Structures are given as structure tokens and as C-alpha cells.
Coordinates of C-alpha atoms and ligand atoms in Angstrom, one line a residue:
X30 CA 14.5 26.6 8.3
X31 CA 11.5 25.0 10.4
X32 CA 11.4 21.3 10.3
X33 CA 8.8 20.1 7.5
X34 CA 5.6 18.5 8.9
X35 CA 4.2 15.0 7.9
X36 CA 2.0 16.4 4.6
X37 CA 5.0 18.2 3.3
X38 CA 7.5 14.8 3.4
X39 CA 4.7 12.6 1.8
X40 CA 4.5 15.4 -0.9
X41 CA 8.5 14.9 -1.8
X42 CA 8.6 11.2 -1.3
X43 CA 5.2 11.1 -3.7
X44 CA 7.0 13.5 -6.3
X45 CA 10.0 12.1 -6.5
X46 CA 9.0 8.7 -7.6
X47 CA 6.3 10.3 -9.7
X48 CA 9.6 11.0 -11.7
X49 CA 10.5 7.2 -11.9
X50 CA 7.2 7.0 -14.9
X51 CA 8.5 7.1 -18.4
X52 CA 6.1 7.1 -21.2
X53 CA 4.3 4.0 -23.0
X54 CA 3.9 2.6 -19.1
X55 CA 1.4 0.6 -17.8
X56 CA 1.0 2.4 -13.6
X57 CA -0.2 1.4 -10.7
X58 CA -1.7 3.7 -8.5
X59 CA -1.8 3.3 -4.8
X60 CA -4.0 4.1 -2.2
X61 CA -3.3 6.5 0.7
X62 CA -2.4 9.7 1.9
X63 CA 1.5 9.7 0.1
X64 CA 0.5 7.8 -3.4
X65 CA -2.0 10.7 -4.4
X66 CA 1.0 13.1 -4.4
X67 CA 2.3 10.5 -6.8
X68 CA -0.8 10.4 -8.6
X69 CA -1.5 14.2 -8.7
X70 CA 2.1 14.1 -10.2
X71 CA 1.7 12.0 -12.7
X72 CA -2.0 13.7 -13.4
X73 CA 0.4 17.0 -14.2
X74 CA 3.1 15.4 -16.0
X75 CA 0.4 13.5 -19.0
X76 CA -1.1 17.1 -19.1
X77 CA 1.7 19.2 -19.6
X78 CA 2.9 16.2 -22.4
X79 CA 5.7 15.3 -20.4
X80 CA 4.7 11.1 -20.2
X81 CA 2.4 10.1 -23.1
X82 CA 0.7 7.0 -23.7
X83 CA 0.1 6.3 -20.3
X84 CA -2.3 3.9 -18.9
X85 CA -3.0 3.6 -15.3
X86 CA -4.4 0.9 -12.8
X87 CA -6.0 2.0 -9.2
X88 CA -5.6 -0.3 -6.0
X89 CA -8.7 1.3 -5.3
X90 CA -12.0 2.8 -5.7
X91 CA -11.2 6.2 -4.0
X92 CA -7.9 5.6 -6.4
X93 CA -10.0 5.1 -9.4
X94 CA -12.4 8.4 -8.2
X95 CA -9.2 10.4 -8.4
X96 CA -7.9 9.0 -11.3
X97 CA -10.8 10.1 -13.5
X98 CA -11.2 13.4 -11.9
X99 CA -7.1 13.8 -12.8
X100 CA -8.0 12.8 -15.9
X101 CA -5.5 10.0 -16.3
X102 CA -6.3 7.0 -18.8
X103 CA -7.1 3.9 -17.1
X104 CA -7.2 0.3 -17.8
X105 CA -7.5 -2.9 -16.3
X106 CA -5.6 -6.3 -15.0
X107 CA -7.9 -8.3 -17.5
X108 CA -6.9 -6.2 -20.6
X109 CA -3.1 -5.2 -19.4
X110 CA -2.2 -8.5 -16.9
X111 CA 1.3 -7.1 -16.6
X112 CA 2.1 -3.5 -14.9
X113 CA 5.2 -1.7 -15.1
X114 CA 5.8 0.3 -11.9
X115 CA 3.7 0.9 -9.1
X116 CA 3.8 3.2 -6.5
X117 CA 2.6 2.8 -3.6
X118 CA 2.5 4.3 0.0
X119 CA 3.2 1.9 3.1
X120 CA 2.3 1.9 7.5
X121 CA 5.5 -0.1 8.0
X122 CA 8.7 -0.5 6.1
X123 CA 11.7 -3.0 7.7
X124 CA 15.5 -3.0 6.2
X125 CA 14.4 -5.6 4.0
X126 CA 11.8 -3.5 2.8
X127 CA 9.5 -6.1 4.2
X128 CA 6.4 -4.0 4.6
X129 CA 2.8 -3.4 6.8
X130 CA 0.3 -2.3 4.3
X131 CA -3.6 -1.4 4.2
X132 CA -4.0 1.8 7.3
X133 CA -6.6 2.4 4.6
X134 CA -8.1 -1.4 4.2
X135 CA -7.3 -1.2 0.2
X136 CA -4.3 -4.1 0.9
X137 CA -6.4 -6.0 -1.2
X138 CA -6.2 -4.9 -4.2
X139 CA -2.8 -2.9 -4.0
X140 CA -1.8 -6.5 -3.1
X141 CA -3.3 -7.5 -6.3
X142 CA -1.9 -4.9 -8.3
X143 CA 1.8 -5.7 -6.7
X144 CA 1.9 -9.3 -7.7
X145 CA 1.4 -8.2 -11.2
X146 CA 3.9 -5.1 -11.2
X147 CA 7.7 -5.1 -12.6
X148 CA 8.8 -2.6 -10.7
X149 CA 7.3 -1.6 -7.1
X150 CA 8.1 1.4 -5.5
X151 CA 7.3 2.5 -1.9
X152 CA 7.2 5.7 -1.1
X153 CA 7.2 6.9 2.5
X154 CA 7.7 10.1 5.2
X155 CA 10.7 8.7 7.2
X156 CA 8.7 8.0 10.7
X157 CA 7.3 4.5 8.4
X158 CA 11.1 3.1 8.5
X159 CA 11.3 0.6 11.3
X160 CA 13.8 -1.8 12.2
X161 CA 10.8 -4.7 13.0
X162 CA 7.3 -5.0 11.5
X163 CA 5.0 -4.8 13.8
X164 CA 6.4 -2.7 16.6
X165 CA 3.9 0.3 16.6
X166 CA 1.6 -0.7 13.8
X167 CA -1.3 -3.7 13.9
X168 CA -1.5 -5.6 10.8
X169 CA -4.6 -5.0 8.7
X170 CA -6.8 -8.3 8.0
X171 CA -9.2 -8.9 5.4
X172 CA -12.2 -10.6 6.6
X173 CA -15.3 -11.9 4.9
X174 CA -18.6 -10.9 7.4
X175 CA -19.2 -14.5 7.6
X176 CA -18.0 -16.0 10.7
X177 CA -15.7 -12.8 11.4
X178 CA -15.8 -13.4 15.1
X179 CA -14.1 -16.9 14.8
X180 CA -11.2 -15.0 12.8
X181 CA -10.7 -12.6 15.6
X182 CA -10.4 -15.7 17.7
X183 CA -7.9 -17.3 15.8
X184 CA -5.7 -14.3 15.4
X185 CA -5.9 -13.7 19.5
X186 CA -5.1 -17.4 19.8
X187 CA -2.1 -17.3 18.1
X188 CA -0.8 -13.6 19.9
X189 CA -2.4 -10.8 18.6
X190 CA -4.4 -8.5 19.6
X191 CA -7.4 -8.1 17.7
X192 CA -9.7 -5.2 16.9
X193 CA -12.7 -4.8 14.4
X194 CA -11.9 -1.6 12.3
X195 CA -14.8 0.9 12.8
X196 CA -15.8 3.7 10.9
X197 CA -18.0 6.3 12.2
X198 CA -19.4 3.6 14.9
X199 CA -20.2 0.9 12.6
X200 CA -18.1 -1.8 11.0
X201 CA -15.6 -0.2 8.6
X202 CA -16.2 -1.8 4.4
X203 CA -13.5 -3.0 2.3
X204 CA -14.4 -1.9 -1.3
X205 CA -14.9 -5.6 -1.4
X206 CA -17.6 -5.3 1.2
X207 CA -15.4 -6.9 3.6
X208 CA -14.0 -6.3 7.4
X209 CA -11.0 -5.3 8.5
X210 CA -9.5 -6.5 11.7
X211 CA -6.5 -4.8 12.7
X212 CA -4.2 -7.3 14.6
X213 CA -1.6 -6.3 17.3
X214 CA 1.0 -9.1 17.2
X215 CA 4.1 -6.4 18.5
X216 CA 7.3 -6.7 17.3
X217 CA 6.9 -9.4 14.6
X218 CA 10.1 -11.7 14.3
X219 CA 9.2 -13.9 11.3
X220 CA 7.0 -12.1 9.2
X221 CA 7.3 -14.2 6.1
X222 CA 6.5 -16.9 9.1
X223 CA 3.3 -15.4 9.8
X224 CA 2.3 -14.6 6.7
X225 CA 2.2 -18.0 5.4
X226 CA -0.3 -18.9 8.7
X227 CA -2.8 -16.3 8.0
X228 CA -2.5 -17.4 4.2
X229 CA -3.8 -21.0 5.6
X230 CA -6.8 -19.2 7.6
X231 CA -10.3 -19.7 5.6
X232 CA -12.1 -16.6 6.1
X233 CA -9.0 -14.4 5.7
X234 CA -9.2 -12.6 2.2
X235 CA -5.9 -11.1 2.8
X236 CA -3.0 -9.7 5.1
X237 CA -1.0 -6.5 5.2
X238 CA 1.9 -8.1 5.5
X239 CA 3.8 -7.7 1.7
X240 CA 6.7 -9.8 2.1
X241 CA 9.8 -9.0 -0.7
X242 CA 7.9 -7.2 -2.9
X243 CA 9.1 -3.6 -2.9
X244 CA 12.3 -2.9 -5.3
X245 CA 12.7 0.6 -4.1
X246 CA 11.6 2.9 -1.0
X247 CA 11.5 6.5 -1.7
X248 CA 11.5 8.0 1.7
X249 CA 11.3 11.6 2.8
X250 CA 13.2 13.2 5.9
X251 CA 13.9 16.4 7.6
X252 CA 17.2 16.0 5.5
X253 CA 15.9 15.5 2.2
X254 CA 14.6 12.6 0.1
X255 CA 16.4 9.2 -0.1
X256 CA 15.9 6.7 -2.7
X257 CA 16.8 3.0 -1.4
X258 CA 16.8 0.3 -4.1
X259 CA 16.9 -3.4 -3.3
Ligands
5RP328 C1 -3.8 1.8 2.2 C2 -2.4 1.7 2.4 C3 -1.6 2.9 2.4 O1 -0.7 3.0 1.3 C4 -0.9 3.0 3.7 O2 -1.8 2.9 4.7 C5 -0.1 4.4 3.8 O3 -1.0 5.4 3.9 P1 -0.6 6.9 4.0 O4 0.3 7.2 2.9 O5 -1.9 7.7 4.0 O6 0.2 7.0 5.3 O7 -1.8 0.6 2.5 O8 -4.4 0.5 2.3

């Protein structure tokens, strides 16, 4: 059998916790190329009357665009403040499941949407399992426009390398309206540590660095899908 490329891993990992929904549950959905598979899942699962009762929360607005089009009931943090399960996709995930989020800038709100879920659930292609955070992937950092440069400053002073995340030539948006700066810091050893300083930073919105909040990793491989639960 060929080996399965990238797409076809997210697919399982995204379908397989897509199972983990039960009906009456309030969902987050996450953001990225691995949650829609999850999403689209779910999408077939209310229509075919397998889950009913349903209602869903996005971490973001490209989320939310799919949602509706899926046609899967949504509602929000004001008028459901506690979320069931959540699943969501991941750049980075250590043993501890100790994660890098936001490759797509939405760590914000998929933050957000963690802090308020029972039950998050990670679902990855295999190449995202690392043994240390920060090895091969920059950490994505919220910014507000206002003084961005002096954040960029403060990150490089304390050992990163930082970049200003463009799109298309020009500043890339947070659906906030936000910058993203991705910062190199290499092979993180304290990332709880490090957290907790960019946490202190004014100007920094919020970090990609979600630290013991994932209760299970569904992770796909060339030898099939394992489910990891902390
Ligand atoms: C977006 C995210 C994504 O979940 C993360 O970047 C993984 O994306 P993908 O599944 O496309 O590799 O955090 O902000």
C-alpha cells in the first residue's frame, strides 16, 4: 500500500474524534486544516440524525463561515459559557501534550473557547508530535498594531527570533484586527516558564503556547490512528 500523504492523516485524525460527539453537546470547533475534517464530520453525522441537539461554537470566523454553510447550529460563549468537547487541530504537540497553537493566527479565540471546554481534544497527523516545543515551529503572538515594533523587541531581547506574519505582502489580520508575530525561541525548555513572561507583556493579546489543556491527542500515522488520553 503507498504511504498516505499529509491531507489523508488529518482526514482520519479529524474523523475519528468527530466520533468522540454524543448528542445534547455543546462543540467547539477549531480552526485549521485537520479540525474541518472534524467539522465536515460532525456536519454529516447531525444530517444523517446520528447526533441531535447539537450546538456548536467556532474559534473562528473562517470556522463560523463553514459552520453555517455545513449547516450546523451554532451558539455562543455568552448564551452557553460552558462547552463540552472541543476539537481542535495543533503546530506542536510535546508528551505532555503541552501544545504550539495558532499556524493560522486564530490562537485567540480557540484559546478562548479551550478555557471554557470540559473536554479538549487535539487532533493531529503524526509529523506534529515532538519531544520539545519549539524545535521546528515559532510561536504565534498576538499583537495589538499599536506599538508592535517594541513587542518584536522585547521578544528578540529575551531569545527569539521574531518575524511579522505577512500575507500576500502586507501585514497578516487576526480576526481581531490584530498582528501576528511568529517568534523563534528553538527548542523551548520551560514552556509554562515562558508562557507566564509573555502573559506579563502589555501589548501581547495572546500566545500559542496552550499549556495542560488538551485531555486527548488523536493522532494519525502511516500505521493507523492512535488516541492518547492524559
Ligand atoms: C490555527 C491553529 C491550527 O489548529 C493549527 O495551526 C493546525 O493547523 P493545521 O491542522 O492546518 O495543520 O492553531 O490557529
Amino acid at each position: 500500500m503507498p504511504p498516505m500523504n499529509t491531507n489523508a492523516l488529518k482526514k482520519q485524525a479529524g474523523e475519528t474524534a468527530a466520533a468522540l460527539v454524543e448528542s445534547g453537546m455543546v462543540v467547539g470547533l477549531g480552526s485549521g486544516s485537520t479540525a474541518i475534517f472534524a467539522t465536515r464530520r460532525i456536519a454529516q453525522r447531525i444530517r444523517s440524525g446520528a447526533l441531535a441537539d447539537i450546538l456548536a461554537i467556532p474559534t473562528s470566523l473562517a470556522t463560523e463561515a463553514a459552520a453555517i454553510e455545513l449547516g450546523i447550529p451554532l451558539t455562543t460563549l455568552a448564551e452557553r459559557p460552558r462547552i463540552d468537547i472541543t476539537i481542535d487541530g495543533a503546530d506542536e504537540v510535546d508528551p505532555a501534550f503541552n501544545l504550539i497553537k495558532g499556524g493560522g493566527g486564530a490562537h485567540l479565540r480557540e484559546k478562548i473557547v479551550a478555557q471554557a471546554t470540559e473536554r479538549l481534544v487535539i487532533v493531529v497527523d503524526e509529523s506534529k508530535l515532538v519531544t520539545q516545543l519549539g524545535a521546528s515551529w515559532a510561536i504565534p503572538i498576538e499583537v495589538i498594531p499599536f506599538g508592535w515594533g517594541a513587542q518584536a523587541r522585547y521578544l528578540e531581547a529575551i531569545g527569539a527570533t521574531a518575524k511579522l506574519r505577512l500575507d500576500g505582502g502586507a501585514p497578516f489580520q487576526t480576526d481581531q484586527g490584530n498582528l501576528i508575530l511568529d517568534a523563534d525561541f528553538g527548542a523551548i525548555a520551560d514552556p509554562a516558564g515562558l508562557a507566564r513572561q509573555l502573559e506579563a507583556r502589555a501589548g501581547i493579546v495572546e500566545h500559542g503556547l496552550f499549556i495542560g489543556m488538551a485531555r486527548d491527542v488523536v493522532s494519525a500515522g502511516t500505521d493507523g490512528v492512535r488516541h492518547l488520553r492524559r
